[in-house]
Amino acid sequence: MIPLLNIGDKVPDFEIPLAFADGKKEKVKFSSLLGHGPVVIAFYPLAFSGICTTENCQLRDNQSFFDHLEAKTIGFSTDTPFANIQFAKTNNLRHGLFSDANFEAVEQIWQTAPVAGWTHRATRGRRARCSGSDGCGTASSARAVAREYWIRS
């Protein structure tokens, strides 16, 4: 397995499709999201699975909290952009979903292993990674971002 990024590691720049519920999908560079506050990336192995749906719906339902932190929330999976568009539509997700179906970026930033017969599925827990506006990892979970915010406030 590929090692997971740690707090303080620079997130490698990548450019892959970002899909939205409105059907929009375009290649977006990770670095283009930086400089405007933290970026919370929620990794999920498989769109439409129960746990992954819950995780993304929690991001949706708690978006006002992330807005208060001026944090951008993004989902990330190795599903196709078309699958992620349908997943976002079905679950009324407002955040974008990175789609790395060709495995261009996932192995640089998240541990992968076969899941349910699919190769290169993000594993090691379905959790978020948070990046500061400089592109360096700042926390291992969205909860840690919240804790840091309240400590510093």
PDB file of N, CA and C in Angstrom, residues 57-153:
ATOM      1  N   CYS A  57     -23.218  12.950   2.648  1.00  0.00           N
ATOM      2  CA  CYS A  57     -24.406  13.661   3.115  1.00  0.00           C
ATOM      3  C   CYS A  57     -24.110  14.442   4.393  1.00  0.00           C
ATOM      4  N   GLN A  58     -23.200  13.940   5.224  1.00  0.00           N
ATOM      5  CA  GLN A  58     -22.791  14.696   6.408  1.00  0.00           C
ATOM      6  C   GLN A  58     -22.051  15.974   6.006  1.00  0.00           C
ATOM      7  N   LEU A  59     -21.215  15.884   4.973  1.00  0.00           N
ATOM      8  CA  LEU A  59     -20.565  17.104   4.468  1.00  0.00           C
ATOM      9  C   LEU A  59     -21.620  18.098   4.005  1.00  0.00           C
ATOM     10  N   ARG A  60     -22.588  17.608   3.260  1.00  0.00           N
ATOM     11  CA  ARG A  60     -23.669  18.465   2.768  1.00  0.00           C
ATOM     12  C   ARG A  60     -24.438  19.101   3.927  1.00  0.00           C
ATOM     13  N   ASP A  61     -24.806  18.288   4.895  1.00  0.00           N
ATOM     14  CA  ASP A  61     -25.633  18.764   5.994  1.00  0.00           C
ATOM     15  C   ASP A  61     -24.901  19.712   6.939  1.00  0.00           C
ATOM     16  N   ASN A  62     -23.581  19.655   6.944  1.00  0.00           N
ATOM     17  CA  ASN A  62     -22.780  20.506   7.829  1.00  0.00           C
ATOM     18  C   ASN A  62     -22.021  21.589   7.067  1.00  0.00           C
ATOM     19  N   GLN A  63     -22.451  21.873   5.839  1.00  0.00           N
ATOM     20  CA  GLN A  63     -21.733  22.841   5.011  1.00  0.00           C
ATOM     21  C   GLN A  63     -21.664  24.221   5.664  1.00  0.00           C
ATOM     22  N   SER A  64     -22.674  24.620   6.411  1.00  0.00           N
ATOM     23  CA  SER A  64     -22.649  25.946   7.037  1.00  0.00           C
ATOM     24  C   SER A  64     -21.492  26.053   8.027  1.00  0.00           C
ATOM     25  N   PHE A  65     -21.168  24.961   8.692  1.00  0.00           N
ATOM     26  CA  PHE A  65     -20.021  24.960   9.594  1.00  0.00           C
ATOM     27  C   PHE A  65     -18.733  25.201   8.809  1.00  0.00           C
ATOM     28  N   PHE A  66     -18.564  24.493   7.692  1.00  0.00           N
ATOM     29  CA  PHE A  66     -17.359  24.662   6.878  1.00  0.00           C
ATOM     30  C   PHE A  66     -17.315  26.053   6.255  1.00  0.00           C
ATOM     31  N   ASP A  67     -18.477  26.583   5.877  1.00  0.00           N
ATOM     32  CA  ASP A  67     -18.533  27.952   5.358  1.00  0.00           C
ATOM     33  C   ASP A  67     -18.045  28.941   6.408  1.00  0.00           C
ATOM     34  N   HIS A  68     -18.420  28.718   7.667  1.00  0.00           N
ATOM     35  CA  HIS A  68     -17.980  29.590   8.769  1.00  0.00           C
ATOM     36  C   HIS A  68     -16.453  29.566   8.900  1.00  0.00           C
ATOM     37  N   LEU A  69     -15.845  28.413   8.601  1.00  0.00           N
ATOM     38  CA  LEU A  69     -14.384  28.281   8.648  1.00  0.00           C
ATOM     39  C   LEU A  69     -13.715  28.749   7.356  1.00  0.00           C
ATOM     40  N   GLU A  70     -14.551  29.144   6.373  1.00  0.00           N
ATOM     41  CA  GLU A  70     -14.070  29.492   5.035  1.00  0.00           C
ATOM     42  C   GLU A  70     -13.305  28.325   4.415  1.00  0.00           C
ATOM     43  N   ALA A  71     -13.804  27.121   4.663  1.00  0.00           N
ATOM     44  CA  ALA A  71     -13.195  25.893   4.146  1.00  0.00           C
ATOM     45  C   ALA A  71     -13.982  25.393   2.944  1.00  0.00           C
ATOM     46  N   LYS A  72     -13.259  24.924   1.946  1.00  0.00           N
ATOM     47  CA  LYS A  72     -13.879  24.326   0.759  1.00  0.00           C
ATOM     48  C   LYS A  72     -13.945  22.824   0.983  1.00  0.00           C
ATOM     49  N   THR A  73     -15.108  22.223   0.730  1.00  0.00           N
ATOM     50  CA  THR A  73     -15.262  20.782   0.886  1.00  0.00           C
ATOM     51  C   THR A  73     -15.338  20.120  -0.484  1.00  0.00           C
ATOM     52  N   ILE A  74     -14.624  19.015  -0.609  1.00  0.00           N
ATOM     53  CA  ILE A  74     -14.533  18.272  -1.866  1.00  0.00           C
ATOM     54  C   ILE A  74     -14.565  16.787  -1.534  1.00  0.00           C
ATOM     55  N   GLY A  75     -15.312  16.012  -2.296  1.00  0.00           N
ATOM     56  CA  GLY A  75     -15.246  14.560  -2.202  1.00  0.00           C
ATOM     57  C   GLY A  75     -14.194  14.050  -3.181  1.00  0.00           C
ATOM     58  N   PHE A  76     -13.691  12.844  -2.969  1.00  0.00           N
ATOM     59  CA  PHE A  76     -12.659  12.274  -3.846  1.00  0.00           C
ATOM     60  C   PHE A  76     -12.860  10.771  -3.907  1.00  0.00           C
ATOM     61  N   SER A  77     -13.038  10.253  -5.117  1.00  0.00           N
ATOM     62  CA  SER A  77     -13.133   8.806  -5.299  1.00  0.00           C
ATOM     63  C   SER A  77     -12.507   8.421  -6.632  1.00  0.00           C
ATOM     64  N   THR A  78     -12.396   7.113  -6.832  1.00  0.00           N
ATOM     65  CA  THR A  78     -11.912   6.615  -8.121  1.00  0.00           C
ATOM     66  C   THR A  78     -13.082   6.191  -9.011  1.00  0.00           C
ATOM     67  N   ASP A  79     -14.256   6.678  -8.701  1.00  0.00           N
ATOM     68  CA  ASP A  79     -15.406   6.475  -9.579  1.00  0.00           C
ATOM     69  C   ASP A  79     -15.275   7.396 -10.792  1.00  0.00           C
ATOM     70  N   THR A  80     -16.009   7.104 -11.853  1.00  0.00           N
ATOM     71  CA  THR A  80     -15.981   7.950 -13.045  1.00  0.00           C
ATOM     72  C   THR A  80     -16.712   9.265 -12.765  1.00  0.00           C
ATOM     73  N   PRO A  81     -16.429  10.297 -13.551  1.00  0.00           N
ATOM     74  CA  PRO A  81     -17.181  11.548 -13.385  1.00  0.00           C
ATOM     75  C   PRO A  81     -18.686  11.331 -13.547  1.00  0.00           C
ATOM     76  N   PHE A  82     -19.077  10.446 -14.471  1.00  0.00           N
ATOM     77  CA  PHE A  82     -20.500  10.192 -14.714  1.00  0.00           C
ATOM     78  C   PHE A  82     -21.157   9.554 -13.485  1.00  0.00           C
ATOM     79  N   ALA A  83     -20.456   8.611 -12.842  1.00  0.00           N
ATOM     80  CA  ALA A  83     -20.987   7.999 -11.615  1.00  0.00           C
ATOM     81  C   ALA A  83     -21.085   9.046 -10.510  1.00  0.00           C
ATOM     82  N   ASN A  84     -20.070   9.898 -10.395  1.00  0.00           N
ATOM     83  CA  ASN A  84     -20.094  10.918  -9.345  1.00  0.00           C
ATOM     84  C   ASN A  84     -21.166  11.976  -9.584  1.00  0.00           C
ATOM     85  N   ILE A  85     -21.443  12.291 -10.834  1.00  0.00           N
ATOM     86  CA  ILE A  85     -22.535  13.226 -11.140  1.00  0.00           C
ATOM     87  C   ILE A  85     -23.855  12.626 -10.656  1.00  0.00           C
ATOM     88  N   GLN A  86     -24.086  11.365 -10.973  1.00  0.00           N
ATOM     89  CA  GLN A  86     -25.328  10.711 -10.541  1.00  0.00           C
ATOM     90  C   GLN A  86     -25.391  10.599  -9.019  1.00  0.00           C
ATOM     91  N   PHE A  87     -24.256  10.294  -8.399  1.00  0.00           N
ATOM     92  CA  PHE A  87     -24.178  10.206  -6.944  1.00  0.00           C
ATOM     93  C   PHE A  87     -24.516  11.561  -6.323  1.00  0.00           C
ATOM     94  N   ALA A  88     -23.954  12.633  -6.885  1.00  0.00           N
ATOM     95  CA  ALA A  88     -24.223  13.985  -6.372  1.00  0.00           C
ATOM     96  C   ALA A  88     -25.690  14.369  -6.579  1.00  0.00           C
ATOM     97  N   LYS A  89     -26.241  14.043  -7.751  1.00  0.00           N
ATOM     98  CA  LYS A  89     -27.666  14.346  -8.022  1.00  0.00           C
ATOM     99  C   LYS A  89     -28.577  13.592  -7.065  1.00  0.00           C
ATOM    100  N   THR A  90     -28.349  12.314  -6.932  1.00  0.00           N
ATOM    101  CA  THR A  90     -29.193  11.468  -6.094  1.00  0.00           C
ATOM    102  C   THR A  90     -29.216  11.954  -4.647  1.00  0.00           C
ATOM    103  N   ASN A  91     -28.068  12.446  -4.167  1.00  0.00           N
ATOM    104  CA  ASN A  91     -27.940  12.843  -2.767  1.00  0.00           C
ATOM    105  C   ASN A  91     -27.970  14.353  -2.556  1.00  0.00           C
ATOM    106  N   ASN A  92     -28.300  15.098  -3.626  1.00  0.00           N
ATOM    107  CA  ASN A  92     -28.401  16.555  -3.534  1.00  0.00           C
ATOM    108  C   ASN A  92     -27.142  17.180  -2.921  1.00  0.00           C
ATOM    109  N   LEU A  93     -25.978  16.729  -3.399  1.00  0.00           N
ATOM    110  CA  LEU A  93     -24.700  17.232  -2.884  1.00  0.00           C
ATOM    111  C   LEU A  93     -24.354  18.550  -3.560  1.00  0.00           C
ATOM    112  N   ARG A  94     -23.939  19.507  -2.774  1.00  0.00           N
ATOM    113  CA  ARG A  94     -23.544  20.812  -3.319  1.00  0.00           C
ATOM    114  C   ARG A  94     -22.039  20.902  -3.539  1.00  0.00           C
ATOM    115  N   HIS A  95     -21.268  20.041  -2.872  1.00  0.00           N
ATOM    116  CA  HIS A  95     -19.818  20.082  -3.034  1.00  0.00           C
ATOM    117  C   HIS A  95     -19.410  19.254  -4.256  1.00  0.00           C
ATOM    118  N   GLY A  96     -18.275  19.610  -4.814  1.00  0.00           N
ATOM    119  CA  GLY A  96     -17.746  18.896  -5.969  1.00  0.00           C
ATOM    120  C   GLY A  96     -17.141  17.564  -5.563  1.00  0.00           C
ATOM    121  N   LEU A  97     -17.049  16.659  -6.532  1.00  0.00           N
ATOM    122  CA  LEU A  97     -16.501  15.326  -6.305  1.00  0.00           C
ATOM    123  C   LEU A  97     -15.377  15.069  -7.300  1.00  0.00           C
ATOM    124  N   PHE A  98     -14.139  14.999  -6.802  1.00  0.00           N
ATOM    125  CA  PHE A  98     -13.025  14.641  -7.678  1.00  0.00           C
ATOM    126  C   PHE A  98     -13.219  13.206  -8.142  1.00  0.00           C
ATOM    127  N   SER A  99     -12.993  12.970  -9.430  1.00  0.00           N
ATOM    128  CA  SER A  99     -13.171  11.652 -10.044  1.00  0.00           C
ATOM    129  C   SER A  99     -11.839  11.209 -10.640  1.00  0.00           C
ATOM    130  N   ASP A 100     -11.224  10.234 -10.016  1.00  0.00           N
ATOM    131  CA  ASP A 100      -9.906   9.762 -10.450  1.00  0.00           C
ATOM    132  C   ASP A 100      -9.988   8.334 -10.973  1.00  0.00           C
ATOM    133  N   ALA A 101     -10.853   8.123 -11.962  1.00  0.00           N
ATOM    134  CA  ALA A 101     -11.081   6.790 -12.515  1.00  0.00           C
ATOM    135  C   ALA A 101      -9.845   6.203 -13.187  1.00  0.00           C
ATOM    136  N   ASN A 102      -8.913   7.043 -13.611  1.00  0.00           N
ATOM    137  CA  ASN A 102      -7.675   6.569 -14.251  1.00  0.00           C
ATOM    138  C   ASN A 102      -6.523   6.477 -13.263  1.00  0.00           C
ATOM    139  N   PHE A 103      -6.798   6.694 -11.986  1.00  0.00           N
ATOM    140  CA  PHE A 103      -5.809   6.567 -10.914  1.00  0.00           C
ATOM    141  C   PHE A 103      -4.599   7.478 -11.122  1.00  0.00           C
ATOM    142  N   GLU A 104      -4.857   8.681 -11.632  1.00  0.00           N
ATOM    143  CA  GLU A 104      -3.776   9.634 -11.894  1.00  0.00           C
ATOM    144  C   GLU A 104      -3.244  10.267 -10.611  1.00  0.00           C
ATOM    145  N   ALA A 105      -4.090  10.411  -9.601  1.00  0.00           N
ATOM    146  CA  ALA A 105      -3.699  11.142  -8.395  1.00  0.00           C
ATOM    147  C   ALA A 105      -3.836  10.343  -7.114  1.00  0.00           C
ATOM    148  N   VAL A 106      -4.776   9.429  -7.056  1.00  0.00           N
ATOM    149  CA  VAL A 106      -5.144   8.795  -5.797  1.00  0.00           C
ATOM    150  C   VAL A 106      -3.960   8.161  -5.071  1.00  0.00           C
ATOM    151  N   GLU A 107      -3.093   7.493  -5.789  1.00  0.00           N
ATOM    152  CA  GLU A 107      -2.003   6.794  -5.114  1.00  0.00           C
ATOM    153  C   GLU A 107      -0.917   7.745  -4.597  1.00  0.00           C
ATOM    154  N   GLN A 108      -0.966   9.004  -5.005  1.00  0.00           N
ATOM    155  CA  GLN A 108      -0.023   9.992  -4.477  1.00  0.00           C
ATOM    156  C   GLN A 108      -0.485  10.524  -3.124  1.00  0.00           C
ATOM    157  N   ILE A 109      -1.774  10.406  -2.824  1.00  0.00           N
ATOM    158  CA  ILE A 109      -2.293  11.081  -1.641  1.00  0.00           C
ATOM    159  C   ILE A 109      -3.094  10.196  -0.698  1.00  0.00           C
ATOM    160  N   TRP A 110      -3.409   8.971  -1.077  1.00  0.00           N
ATOM    161  CA  TRP A 110      -4.257   8.150  -0.232  1.00  0.00           C
ATOM    162  C   TRP A 110      -3.895   6.695  -0.402  1.00  0.00           C
ATOM    163  N   GLN A 111      -3.979   5.908   0.665  1.00  0.00           N
ATOM    164  CA  GLN A 111      -3.694   4.494   0.558  1.00  0.00           C
ATOM    165  C   GLN A 111      -4.787   3.802  -0.244  1.00  0.00           C
ATOM    166  N   THR A 112      -4.364   2.904  -1.127  1.00  0.00           N
ATOM    167  CA  THR A 112      -5.342   2.183  -1.946  1.00  0.00           C
ATOM    168  C   THR A 112      -5.131   0.687  -1.813  1.00  0.00           C
ATOM    169  N   ALA A 113      -6.182  -0.042  -2.066  1.00  0.00           N
ATOM    170  CA  ALA A 113      -6.159  -1.497  -2.056  1.00  0.00           C
ATOM    171  C   ALA A 113      -7.437  -1.961  -2.744  1.00  0.00           C
ATOM    172  N   PRO A 114      -7.486  -3.233  -3.156  1.00  0.00           N
ATOM    173  CA  PRO A 114      -8.737  -3.720  -3.739  1.00  0.00           C
ATOM    174  C   PRO A 114      -9.870  -3.687  -2.714  1.00  0.00           C
ATOM    175  N   VAL A 115     -11.047  -3.222  -3.138  1.00  0.00           N
ATOM    176  CA  VAL A 115     -12.245  -3.208  -2.299  1.00  0.00           C
ATOM    177  C   VAL A 115     -13.375  -3.789  -3.134  1.00  0.00           C
ATOM    178  N   ALA A 116     -13.981  -4.836  -2.645  1.00  0.00           N
ATOM    179  CA  ALA A 116     -15.099  -5.493  -3.330  1.00  0.00           C
ATOM    180  C   ALA A 116     -14.752  -5.839  -4.780  1.00  0.00           C
ATOM    181  N   GLY A 117     -13.525  -6.287  -4.990  1.00  0.00           N
ATOM    182  CA  GLY A 117     -13.101  -6.687  -6.326  1.00  0.00           C
ATOM    183  C   GLY A 117     -12.606  -5.550  -7.203  1.00  0.00           C
ATOM    184  N   TRP A 118     -12.708  -4.324  -6.731  1.00  0.00           N
ATOM    185  CA  TRP A 118     -12.234  -3.162  -7.485  1.00  0.00           C
ATOM    186  C   TRP A 118     -10.829  -2.814  -7.000  1.00  0.00           C
ATOM    187  N   THR A 119      -9.935  -2.537  -7.923  1.00  0.00           N
ATOM    188  CA  THR A 119      -8.585  -2.146  -7.519  1.00  0.00           C
ATOM    189  C   THR A 119      -8.520  -0.644  -7.303  1.00  0.00           C
ATOM    190  N   HIS A 120      -7.525  -0.225  -6.599  1.00  0.00           N
ATOM    191  CA  HIS A 120      -7.237   1.201  -6.372  1.00  0.00           C
ATOM    192  C   HIS A 120      -8.359   1.946  -5.674  1.00  0.00           C
ATOM    193  N   ARG A 121      -9.053   1.330  -4.781  1.00  0.00           N
ATOM    194  CA  ARG A 121     -10.066   2.033  -4.000  1.00  0.00           C
ATOM    195  C   ARG A 121      -9.386   2.625  -2.774  1.00  0.00           C
ATOM    196  N   ALA A 122      -9.706   3.865  -2.472  1.00  0.00           N
ATOM    197  CA  ALA A 122      -9.151   4.508  -1.286  1.00  0.00           C
ATOM    198  C   ALA A 122      -9.602   3.733  -0.063  1.00  0.00           C
ATOM    199  N   THR A 123      -8.643   3.437   0.815  1.00  0.00           N
ATOM    200  CA  THR A 123      -8.952   2.661   2.010  1.00  0.00           C
ATOM    201  C   THR A 123      -8.404   3.378   3.236  1.00  0.00           C
ATOM    202  N   ARG A 124      -8.104   2.608   4.256  1.00  0.00           N
ATOM    203  CA  ARG A 124      -7.605   3.110   5.541  1.00  0.00           C
ATOM    204  C   ARG A 124      -8.564   4.117   6.159  1.00  0.00           C
ATOM    205  N   GLY A 125      -9.771   3.704   6.258  1.00  0.00           N
ATOM    206  CA  GLY A 125     -10.775   4.549   6.879  1.00  0.00           C
ATOM    207  C   GLY A 125     -11.357   5.530   5.887  1.00  0.00           C
ATOM    208  N   ARG A 126     -12.603   5.789   6.039  1.00  0.00           N
ATOM    209  CA  ARG A 126     -13.257   6.777   5.184  1.00  0.00           C
ATOM    210  C   ARG A 126     -13.233   8.074   5.947  1.00  0.00           C
ATOM    211  N   ARG A 127     -12.170   8.828   5.787  1.00  0.00           N
ATOM    212  CA  ARG A 127     -12.034  10.060   6.535  1.00  0.00           C
ATOM    213  C   ARG A 127     -11.518  11.158   5.643  1.00  0.00           C
ATOM    214  N   ALA A 128     -11.489  12.301   6.182  1.00  0.00           N
ATOM    215  CA  ALA A 128     -11.085  13.468   5.408  1.00  0.00           C
ATOM    216  C   ALA A 128      -9.621  13.777   5.637  1.00  0.00           C
ATOM    217  N   ARG A 129      -9.047  14.492   4.704  1.00  0.00           N
ATOM    218  CA  ARG A 129      -7.728  15.077   4.851  1.00  0.00           C
ATOM    219  C   ARG A 129      -7.923  16.563   4.634  1.00  0.00           C
ATOM    220  N   CYS A 130      -7.302  17.356   5.439  1.00  0.00           N
ATOM    221  CA  CYS A 130      -7.482  18.792   5.374  1.00  0.00           C
ATOM    222  C   CYS A 130      -6.173  19.454   5.002  1.00  0.00           C
ATOM    223  N   SER A 131      -6.245  20.365   4.079  1.00  0.00           N
ATOM    224  CA  SER A 131      -5.073  21.084   3.606  1.00  0.00           C
ATOM    225  C   SER A 131      -5.252  22.556   3.916  1.00  0.00           C
ATOM    226  N   GLY A 132      -4.174  23.188   4.381  1.00  0.00           N
ATOM    227  CA  GLY A 132      -4.205  24.629   4.577  1.00  0.00           C
ATOM    228  C   GLY A 132      -4.147  25.330   3.239  1.00  0.00           C
ATOM    229  N   SER A 133      -4.254  26.634   3.246  1.00  0.00           N
ATOM    230  CA  SER A 133      -4.251  27.385   1.991  1.00  0.00           C
ATOM    231  C   SER A 133      -2.910  27.297   1.284  1.00  0.00           C
ATOM    232  N   ASP A 134      -1.858  26.785   1.971  1.00  0.00           N
ATOM    233  CA  ASP A 134      -0.537  26.629   1.345  1.00  0.00           C
ATOM    234  C   ASP A 134      -0.354  25.254   0.718  1.00  0.00           C
ATOM    235  N   GLY A 135      -1.343  24.378   0.846  1.00  0.00           N
ATOM    236  CA  GLY A 135      -1.265  23.054   0.245  1.00  0.00           C
ATOM    237  C   GLY A 135      -0.658  22.008   1.151  1.00  0.00           C
ATOM    238  N   CYS A 136      -0.296  22.359   2.388  1.00  0.00           N
ATOM    239  CA  CYS A 136       0.265  21.396   3.330  1.00  0.00           C
ATOM    240  C   CYS A 136      -0.835  20.841   4.213  1.00  0.00           C
ATOM    241  N   GLY A 137      -0.721  19.563   4.538  1.00  0.00           N
ATOM    242  CA  GLY A 137      -1.703  18.933   5.393  1.00  0.00           C
ATOM    243  C   GLY A 137      -1.747  19.596   6.761  1.00  0.00           C
ATOM    244  N   THR A 138      -2.950  19.920   7.223  1.00  0.00           N
ATOM    245  CA  THR A 138      -3.099  20.571   8.517  1.00  0.00           C
ATOM    246  C   THR A 138      -3.826  19.708   9.524  1.00  0.00           C
ATOM    247  N   ALA A 139      -4.583  18.738   9.072  1.00  0.00           N
ATOM    248  CA  ALA A 139      -5.337  17.898  10.001  1.00  0.00           C
ATOM    249  C   ALA A 139      -5.714  16.606   9.305  1.00  0.00           C
ATOM    250  N   SER A 140      -5.953  15.582  10.119  1.00  0.00           N
ATOM    251  CA  SER A 140      -6.290  14.281   9.550  1.00  0.00           C
ATOM    252  C   SER A 140      -7.788  14.063   9.430  1.00  0.00           C
ATOM    253  N   SER A 141      -8.569  14.998   9.909  1.00  0.00           N
ATOM    254  CA  SER A 141     -10.019  14.830   9.815  1.00  0.00           C
ATOM    255  C   SER A 141     -10.703  16.174   9.896  1.00  0.00           C
ATOM    256  N   ALA A 142     -11.930  16.206   9.440  1.00  0.00           N
ATOM    257  CA  ALA A 142     -12.711  17.439   9.537  1.00  0.00           C
ATOM    258  C   ALA A 142     -12.928  17.810  10.995  1.00  0.00           C
ATOM    259  N   ARG A 143     -13.072  16.819  11.857  1.00  0.00           N
ATOM    260  CA  ARG A 143     -13.235  17.087  13.284  1.00  0.00           C
ATOM    261  C   ARG A 143     -12.004  17.800  13.838  1.00  0.00           C
ATOM    262  N   ALA A 144     -10.808  17.407  13.373  1.00  0.00           N
ATOM    263  CA  ALA A 144      -9.587  18.067  13.834  1.00  0.00           C
ATOM    264  C   ALA A 144      -9.537  19.513  13.370  1.00  0.00           C
ATOM    265  N   VAL A 145     -10.047  19.802  12.172  1.00  0.00           N
ATOM    266  CA  VAL A 145     -10.120  21.188  11.707  1.00  0.00           C
ATOM    267  C   VAL A 145     -11.002  21.988  12.650  1.00  0.00           C
ATOM    268  N   ALA A 146     -12.139  21.420  13.020  1.00  0.00           N
ATOM    269  CA  ALA A 146     -13.050  22.110  13.932  1.00  0.00           C
ATOM    270  C   ALA A 146     -12.376  22.367  15.275  1.00  0.00           C
ATOM    271  N   ARG A 147     -11.687  21.375  15.800  1.00  0.00           N
ATOM    272  CA  ARG A 147     -11.007  21.530  17.088  1.00  0.00           C
ATOM    273  C   ARG A 147      -9.967  22.637  17.008  1.00  0.00           C
ATOM    274  N   GLU A 148      -9.163  22.655  15.948  1.00  0.00           N
ATOM    275  CA  GLU A 148      -8.144  23.704  15.784  1.00  0.00           C
ATOM    276  C   GLU A 148      -8.785  25.074  15.685  1.00  0.00           C
ATOM    277  N   TYR A 149      -9.906  25.161  14.976  1.00  0.00           N
ATOM    278  CA  TYR A 149     -10.570  26.441  14.827  1.00  0.00           C
ATOM    279  C   TYR A 149     -11.005  26.967  16.190  1.00  0.00           C
ATOM    280  N   TRP A 150     -11.656  26.112  16.977  1.00  0.00           N
ATOM    281  CA  TRP A 150     -12.172  26.573  18.264  1.00  0.00           C
ATOM    282  C   TRP A 150     -11.055  26.880  19.239  1.00  0.00           C
ATOM    283  N   ILE A 151      -9.946  26.178  19.160  1.00  0.00           N
ATOM    284  CA  ILE A 151      -8.806  26.448  20.039  1.00  0.00           C
ATOM    285  C   ILE A 151      -8.208  27.820  19.711  1.00  0.00           C
ATOM    286  N   ARG A 152      -8.113  28.134  18.426  1.00  0.00           N
ATOM    287  CA  ARG A 152      -7.493  29.386  18.008  1.00  0.00           C
ATOM    288  C   ARG A 152      -8.425  30.583  18.123  1.00  0.00           C
ATOM    289  N   SER A 153      -9.732  30.368  18.208  1.00  0.00           N
ATOM    290  CA  SER A 153     -10.694  31.457  18.245  1.00  0.00           C
ATOM    291  C   SER A 153     -10.711  32.149  19.599  1.00  0.00           C
TER     292      SER A 153
END
